[in-house]
mmCIF file of C-alpha atoms and ligand atoms in Angstrom:
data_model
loop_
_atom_site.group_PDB
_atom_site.id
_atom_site.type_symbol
_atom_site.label_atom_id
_atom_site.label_comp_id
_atom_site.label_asym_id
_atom_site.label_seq_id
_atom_site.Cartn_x
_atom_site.Cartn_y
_atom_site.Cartn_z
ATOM 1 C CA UNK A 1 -16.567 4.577 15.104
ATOM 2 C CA UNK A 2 -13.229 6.391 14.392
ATOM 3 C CA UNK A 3 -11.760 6.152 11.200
ATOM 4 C CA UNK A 4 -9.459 3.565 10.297
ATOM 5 C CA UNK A 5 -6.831 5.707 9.577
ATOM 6 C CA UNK A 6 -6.158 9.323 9.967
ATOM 7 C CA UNK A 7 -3.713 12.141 9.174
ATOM 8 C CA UNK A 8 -3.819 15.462 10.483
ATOM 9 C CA UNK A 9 -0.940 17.812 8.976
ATOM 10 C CA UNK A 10 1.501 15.154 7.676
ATOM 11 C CA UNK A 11 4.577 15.439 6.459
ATOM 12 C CA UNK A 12 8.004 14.132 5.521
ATOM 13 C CA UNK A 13 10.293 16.192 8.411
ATOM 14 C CA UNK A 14 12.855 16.546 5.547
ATOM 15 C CA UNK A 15 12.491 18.617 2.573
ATOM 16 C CA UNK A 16 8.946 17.843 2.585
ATOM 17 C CA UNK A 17 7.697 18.447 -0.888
ATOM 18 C CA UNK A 18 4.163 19.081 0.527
ATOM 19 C CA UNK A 19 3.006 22.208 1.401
ATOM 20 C CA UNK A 20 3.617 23.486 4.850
ATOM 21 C CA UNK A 21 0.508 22.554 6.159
ATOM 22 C CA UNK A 22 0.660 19.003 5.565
ATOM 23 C CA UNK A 23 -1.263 16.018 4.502
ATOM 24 C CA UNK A 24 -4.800 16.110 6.790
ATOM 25 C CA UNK A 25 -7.613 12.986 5.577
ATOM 26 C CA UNK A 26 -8.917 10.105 6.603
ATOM 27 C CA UNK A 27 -9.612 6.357 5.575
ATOM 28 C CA UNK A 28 -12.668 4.589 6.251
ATOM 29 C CA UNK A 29 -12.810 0.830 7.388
ATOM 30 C CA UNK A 30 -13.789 -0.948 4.505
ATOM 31 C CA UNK A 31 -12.681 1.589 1.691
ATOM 32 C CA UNK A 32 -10.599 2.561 -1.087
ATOM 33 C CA UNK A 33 -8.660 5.966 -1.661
ATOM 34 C CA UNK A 34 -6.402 6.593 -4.337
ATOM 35 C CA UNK A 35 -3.711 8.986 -4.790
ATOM 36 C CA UNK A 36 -2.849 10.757 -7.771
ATOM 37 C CA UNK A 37 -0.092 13.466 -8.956
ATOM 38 C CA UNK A 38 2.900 14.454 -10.860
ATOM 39 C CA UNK A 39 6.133 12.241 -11.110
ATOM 40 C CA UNK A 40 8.287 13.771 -8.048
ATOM 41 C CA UNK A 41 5.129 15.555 -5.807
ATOM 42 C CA UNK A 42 5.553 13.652 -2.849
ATOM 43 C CA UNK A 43 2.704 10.486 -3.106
ATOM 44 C CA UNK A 44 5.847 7.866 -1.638
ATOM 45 C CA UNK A 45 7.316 10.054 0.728
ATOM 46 C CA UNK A 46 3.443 10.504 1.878
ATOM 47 C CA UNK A 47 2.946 6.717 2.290
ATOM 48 C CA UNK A 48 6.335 5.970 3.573
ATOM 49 C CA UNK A 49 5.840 8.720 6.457
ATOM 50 C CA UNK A 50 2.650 7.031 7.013
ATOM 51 C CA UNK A 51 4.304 3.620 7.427
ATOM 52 C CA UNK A 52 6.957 5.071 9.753
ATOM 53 C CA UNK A 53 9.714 5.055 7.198
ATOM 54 C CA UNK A 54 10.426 8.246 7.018
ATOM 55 C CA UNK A 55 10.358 11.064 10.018
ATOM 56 C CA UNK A 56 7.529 12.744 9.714
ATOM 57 C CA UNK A 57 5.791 15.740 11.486
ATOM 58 C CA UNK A 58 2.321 16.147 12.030
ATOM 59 C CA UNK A 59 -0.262 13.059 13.611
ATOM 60 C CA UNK A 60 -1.315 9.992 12.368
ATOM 61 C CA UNK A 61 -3.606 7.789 14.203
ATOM 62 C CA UNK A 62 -4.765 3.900 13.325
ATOM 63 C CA UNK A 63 -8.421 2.966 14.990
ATOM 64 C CA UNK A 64 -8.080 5.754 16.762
ATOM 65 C CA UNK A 65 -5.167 5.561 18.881
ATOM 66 C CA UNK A 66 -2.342 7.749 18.140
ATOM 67 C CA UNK A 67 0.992 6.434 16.270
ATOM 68 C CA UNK A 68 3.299 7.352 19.031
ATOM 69 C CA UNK A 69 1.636 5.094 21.636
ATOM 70 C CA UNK A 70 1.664 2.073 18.924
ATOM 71 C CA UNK A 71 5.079 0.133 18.901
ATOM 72 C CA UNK A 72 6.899 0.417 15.646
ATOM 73 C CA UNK A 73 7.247 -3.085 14.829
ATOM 74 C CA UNK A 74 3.040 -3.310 15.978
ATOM 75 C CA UNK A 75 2.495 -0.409 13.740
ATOM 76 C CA UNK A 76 4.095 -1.691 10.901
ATOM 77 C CA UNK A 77 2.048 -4.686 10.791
ATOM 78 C CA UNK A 78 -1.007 -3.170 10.938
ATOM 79 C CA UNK A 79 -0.254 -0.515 8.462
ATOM 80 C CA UNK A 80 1.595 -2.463 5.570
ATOM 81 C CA UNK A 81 3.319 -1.178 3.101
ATOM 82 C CA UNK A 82 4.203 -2.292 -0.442
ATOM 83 C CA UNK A 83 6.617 -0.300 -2.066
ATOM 84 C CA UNK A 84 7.181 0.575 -5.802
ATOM 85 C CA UNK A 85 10.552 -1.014 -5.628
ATOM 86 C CA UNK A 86 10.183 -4.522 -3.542
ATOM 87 C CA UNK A 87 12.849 -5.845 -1.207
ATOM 88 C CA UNK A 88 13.989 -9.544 -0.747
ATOM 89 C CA UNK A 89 16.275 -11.109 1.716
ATOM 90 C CA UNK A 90 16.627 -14.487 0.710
ATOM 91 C CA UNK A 91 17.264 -16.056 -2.754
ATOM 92 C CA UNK A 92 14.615 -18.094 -2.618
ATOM 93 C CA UNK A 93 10.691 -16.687 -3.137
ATOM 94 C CA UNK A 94 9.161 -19.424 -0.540
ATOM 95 C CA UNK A 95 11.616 -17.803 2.168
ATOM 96 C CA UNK A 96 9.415 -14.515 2.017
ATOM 97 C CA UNK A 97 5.964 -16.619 3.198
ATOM 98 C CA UNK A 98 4.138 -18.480 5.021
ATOM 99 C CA UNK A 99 2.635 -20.851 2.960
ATOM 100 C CA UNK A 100 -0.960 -20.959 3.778
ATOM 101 C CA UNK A 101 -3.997 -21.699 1.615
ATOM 102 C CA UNK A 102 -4.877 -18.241 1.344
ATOM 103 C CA UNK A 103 -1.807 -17.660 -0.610
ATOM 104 C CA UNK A 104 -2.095 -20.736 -3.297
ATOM 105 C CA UNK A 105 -5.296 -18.863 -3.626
ATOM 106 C CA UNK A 106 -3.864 -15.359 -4.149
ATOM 107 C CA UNK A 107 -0.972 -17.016 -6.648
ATOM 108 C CA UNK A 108 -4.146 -18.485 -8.807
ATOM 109 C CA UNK A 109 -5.671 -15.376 -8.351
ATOM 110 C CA UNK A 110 -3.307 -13.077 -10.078
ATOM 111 C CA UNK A 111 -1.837 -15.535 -12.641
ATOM 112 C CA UNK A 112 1.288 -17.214 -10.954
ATOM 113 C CA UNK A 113 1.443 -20.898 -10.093
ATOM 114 C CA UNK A 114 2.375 -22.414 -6.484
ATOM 115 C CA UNK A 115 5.585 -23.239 -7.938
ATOM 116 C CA UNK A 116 6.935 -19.839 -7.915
ATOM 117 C CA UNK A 117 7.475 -20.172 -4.689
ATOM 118 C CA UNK A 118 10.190 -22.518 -5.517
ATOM 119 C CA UNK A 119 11.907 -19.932 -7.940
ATOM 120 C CA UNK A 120 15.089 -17.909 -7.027
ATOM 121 C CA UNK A 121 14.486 -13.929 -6.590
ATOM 122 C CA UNK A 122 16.906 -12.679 -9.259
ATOM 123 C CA UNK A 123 15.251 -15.058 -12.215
ATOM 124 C CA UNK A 124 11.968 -12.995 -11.822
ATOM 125 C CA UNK A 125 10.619 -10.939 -14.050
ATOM 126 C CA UNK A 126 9.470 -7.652 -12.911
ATOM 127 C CA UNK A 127 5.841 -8.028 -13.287
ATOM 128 C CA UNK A 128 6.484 -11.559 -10.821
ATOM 129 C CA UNK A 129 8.378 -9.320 -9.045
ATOM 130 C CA UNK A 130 5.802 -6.825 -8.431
ATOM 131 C CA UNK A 131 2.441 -9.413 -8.171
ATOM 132 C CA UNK A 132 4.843 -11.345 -5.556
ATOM 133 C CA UNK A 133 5.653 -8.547 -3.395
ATOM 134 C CA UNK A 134 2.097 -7.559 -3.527
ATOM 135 C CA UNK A 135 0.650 -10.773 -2.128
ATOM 136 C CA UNK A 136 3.652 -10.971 0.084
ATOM 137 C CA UNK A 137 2.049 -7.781 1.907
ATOM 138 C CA UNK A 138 -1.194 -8.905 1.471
ATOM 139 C CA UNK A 139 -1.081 -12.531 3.178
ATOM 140 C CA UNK A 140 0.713 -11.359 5.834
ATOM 141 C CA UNK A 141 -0.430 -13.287 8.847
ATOM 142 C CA UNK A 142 -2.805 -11.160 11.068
ATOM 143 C CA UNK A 143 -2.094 -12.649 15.155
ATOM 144 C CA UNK A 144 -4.498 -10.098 16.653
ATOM 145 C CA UNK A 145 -7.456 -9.787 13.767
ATOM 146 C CA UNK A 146 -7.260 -6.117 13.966
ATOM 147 C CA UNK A 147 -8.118 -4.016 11.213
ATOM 148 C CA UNK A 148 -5.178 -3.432 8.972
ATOM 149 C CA UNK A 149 -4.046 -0.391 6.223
ATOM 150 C CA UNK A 150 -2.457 -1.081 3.138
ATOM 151 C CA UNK A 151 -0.307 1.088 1.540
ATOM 152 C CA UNK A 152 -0.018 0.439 -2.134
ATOM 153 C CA UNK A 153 2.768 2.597 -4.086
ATOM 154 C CA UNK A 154 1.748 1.846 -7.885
ATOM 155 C CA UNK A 155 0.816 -2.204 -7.065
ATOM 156 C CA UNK A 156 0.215 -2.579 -11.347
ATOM 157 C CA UNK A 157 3.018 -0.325 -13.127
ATOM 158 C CA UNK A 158 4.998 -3.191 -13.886
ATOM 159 C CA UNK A 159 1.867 -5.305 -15.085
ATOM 160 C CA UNK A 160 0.247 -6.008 -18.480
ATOM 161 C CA UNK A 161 -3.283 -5.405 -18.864
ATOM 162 C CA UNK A 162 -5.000 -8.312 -17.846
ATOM 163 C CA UNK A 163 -2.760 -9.266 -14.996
ATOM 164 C CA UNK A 164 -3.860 -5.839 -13.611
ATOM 165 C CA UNK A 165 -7.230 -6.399 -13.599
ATOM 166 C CA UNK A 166 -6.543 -9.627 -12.182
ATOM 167 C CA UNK A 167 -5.018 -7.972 -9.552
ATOM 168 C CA UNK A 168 -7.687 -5.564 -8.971
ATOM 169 C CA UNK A 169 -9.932 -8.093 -8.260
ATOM 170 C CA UNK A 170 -7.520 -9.778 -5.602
ATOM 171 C CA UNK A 171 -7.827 -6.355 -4.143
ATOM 172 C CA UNK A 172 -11.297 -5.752 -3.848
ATOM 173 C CA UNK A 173 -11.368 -9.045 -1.927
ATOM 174 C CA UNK A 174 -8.750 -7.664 0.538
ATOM 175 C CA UNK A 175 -11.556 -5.368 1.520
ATOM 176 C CA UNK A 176 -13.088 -6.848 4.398
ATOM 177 C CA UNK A 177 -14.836 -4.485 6.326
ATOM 178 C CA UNK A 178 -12.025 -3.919 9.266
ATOM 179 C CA UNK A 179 -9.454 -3.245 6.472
ATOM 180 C CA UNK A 180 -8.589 -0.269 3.760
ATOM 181 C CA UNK A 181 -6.540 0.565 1.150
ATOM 182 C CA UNK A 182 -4.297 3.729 0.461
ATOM 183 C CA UNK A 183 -2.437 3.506 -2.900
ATOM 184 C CA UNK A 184 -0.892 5.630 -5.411
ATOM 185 C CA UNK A 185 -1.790 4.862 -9.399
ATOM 186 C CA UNK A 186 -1.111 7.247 -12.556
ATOM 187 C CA UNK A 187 -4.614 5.970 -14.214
ATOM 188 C CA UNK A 188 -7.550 7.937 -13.010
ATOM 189 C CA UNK A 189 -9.133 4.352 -15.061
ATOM 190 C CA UNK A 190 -7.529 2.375 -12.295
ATOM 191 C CA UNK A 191 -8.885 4.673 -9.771
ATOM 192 C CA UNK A 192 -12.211 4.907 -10.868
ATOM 193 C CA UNK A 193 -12.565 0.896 -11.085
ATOM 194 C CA UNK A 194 -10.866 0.559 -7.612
ATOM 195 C CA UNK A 195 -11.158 3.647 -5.263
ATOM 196 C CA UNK A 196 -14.070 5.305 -2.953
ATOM 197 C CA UNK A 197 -12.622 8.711 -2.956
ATOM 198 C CA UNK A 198 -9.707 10.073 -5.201
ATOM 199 C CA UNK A 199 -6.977 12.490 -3.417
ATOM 200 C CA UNK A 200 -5.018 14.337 -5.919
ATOM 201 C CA UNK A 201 -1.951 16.471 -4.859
ATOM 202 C CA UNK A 202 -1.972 19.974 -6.257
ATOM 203 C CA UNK A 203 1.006 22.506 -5.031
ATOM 204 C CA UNK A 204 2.027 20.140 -2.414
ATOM 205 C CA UNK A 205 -1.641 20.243 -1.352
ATOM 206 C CA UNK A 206 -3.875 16.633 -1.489
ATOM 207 C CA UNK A 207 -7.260 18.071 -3.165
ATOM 208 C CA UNK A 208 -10.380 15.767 -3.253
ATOM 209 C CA UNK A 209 -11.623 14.981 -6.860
ATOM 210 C CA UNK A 210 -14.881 13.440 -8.111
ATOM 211 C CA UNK A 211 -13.697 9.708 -9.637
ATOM 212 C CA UNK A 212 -15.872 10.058 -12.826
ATOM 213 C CA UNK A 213 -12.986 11.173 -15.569
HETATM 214 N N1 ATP B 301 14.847 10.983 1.728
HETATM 215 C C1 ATP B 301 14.598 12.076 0.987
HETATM 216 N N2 ATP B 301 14.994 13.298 1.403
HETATM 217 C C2 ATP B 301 14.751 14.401 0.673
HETATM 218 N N3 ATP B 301 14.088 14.373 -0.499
HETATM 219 C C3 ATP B 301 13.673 13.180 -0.962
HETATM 220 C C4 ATP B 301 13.891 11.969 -0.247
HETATM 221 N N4 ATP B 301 13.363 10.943 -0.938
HETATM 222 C C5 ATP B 301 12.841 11.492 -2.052
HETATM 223 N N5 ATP B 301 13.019 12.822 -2.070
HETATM 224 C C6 ATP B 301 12.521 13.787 -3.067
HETATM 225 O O1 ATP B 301 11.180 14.097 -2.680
HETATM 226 C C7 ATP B 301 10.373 14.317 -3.847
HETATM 227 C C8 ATP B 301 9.158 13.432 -3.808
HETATM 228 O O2 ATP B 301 9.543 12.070 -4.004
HETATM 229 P P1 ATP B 301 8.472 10.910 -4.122
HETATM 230 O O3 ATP B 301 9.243 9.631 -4.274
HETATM 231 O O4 ATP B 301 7.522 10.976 -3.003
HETATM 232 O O5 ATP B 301 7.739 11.290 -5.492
HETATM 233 P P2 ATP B 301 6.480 10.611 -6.177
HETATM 234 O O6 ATP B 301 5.364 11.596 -6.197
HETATM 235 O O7 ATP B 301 6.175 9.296 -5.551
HETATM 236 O O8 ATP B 301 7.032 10.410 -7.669
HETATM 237 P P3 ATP B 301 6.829 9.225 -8.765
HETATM 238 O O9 ATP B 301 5.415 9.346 -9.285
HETATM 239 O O10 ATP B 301 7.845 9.574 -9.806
HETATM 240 O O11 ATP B 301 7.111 7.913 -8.092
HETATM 241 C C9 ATP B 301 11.279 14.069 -5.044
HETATM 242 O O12 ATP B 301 11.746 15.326 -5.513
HETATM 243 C C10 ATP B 301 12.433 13.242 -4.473
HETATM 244 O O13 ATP B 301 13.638 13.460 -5.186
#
């Protein structure tokens, strides 16, 4: 079976901070690998090329088949991204789902009531902010059941410490074994609770490290 995702000489196509030769790994179904480095190294750029939000060099294939022969809309909801900084387009939070009874799950799960889906955007705070836009990404609606990448830029700097492990746990249960997750953290804790394999950059190179501090 091919892995779920793969990268084989990545990189942003402008001013790449990585070095020349690009971001090559892979991501098993099923897993967890975390990203680590220094403010300003490149980890966003890294998952926004992957998402198709920046232009990129280099090859990047999902399952297998190659990102160029994917659609870009197809592409972007099978590899979903969830960025440091969330974006909303109506002024009301409900507008951004589909309510479903996964999600009244996922709200109880990480500490928000079903009501906040009633509340305007601007009146939240930005550790709402940041839990909302999380399960916004994560309860997207799946039409074909593939398997699905999730690209998580720093899903618990805004949060408190026990709203972080809460949402640690909602992650672990995004794991089903057709799905992975890809995200960026500054806590080599975090990654140790959460990730398979650890992925640090070093000189614009992504370096494996063991997960035990
Ligand atoms: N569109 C762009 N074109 C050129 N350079 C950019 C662009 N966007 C960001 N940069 C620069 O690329 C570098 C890497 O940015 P990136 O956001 O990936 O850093 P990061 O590792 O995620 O940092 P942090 O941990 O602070 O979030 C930074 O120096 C940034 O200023």
């Amino acid at each position: 079976m091919p892995p779920l995702l793969k990268l084989e000489a990545l990189a942003p196509l402008v001013q790449s901070p990585l070095h020349p030769e690009g971001a090559s790994f892979e991501v098993r179904a099923g897993t967890t690998v975390a990203i680590m480095g220094p403010s300003g190294c490149g980890k966003s750029r890294l998952l926004r090329t992957i998402a198709d939000l920046e232009p990129s060099s280099g090859t990047v294939w999902l399952n297998g088949q190659e990102k160029k022969t994917i659609p870009a809309p197809l592409w972007r909801r099978r590899v979903v991204y969830c960025a440091a900084e969330s974006g909303w387009w109506a002024d009301r939070v409900g507008d951004h789902f589909q309510p479903s009874v996964r999600l009244t799950m996922a709200l109880e799960a990480v500490g928000l009531p079903a009501e906040a889906m009633e509340w305007s955007v601007p009146r939240l705070s930005s550790g709402e902010r940041q839990r909302l836009a999380l399960l916004r990404a994560l309860t997207l609606p799946s039409e074909d059941g593939e398997g699905r990448v999730y690209l998580l830029d720093e899903p618990t700097a805004a949060l408190d410490p026990d709203s972080t492990l809460r949402v640690e746990a909602l992650l672990r249960t995004v794991l089903s074994p057709s799905c992975a997750v890809l995200m960026i953290t500054h806590h080599r804790e975090q990654a140790a609770r959460l990730a398979n394999r650890l992925l640090c950059f070093d000189a614009g190179r992504l370096v494996a490290k063991a997960l035990a501090p």
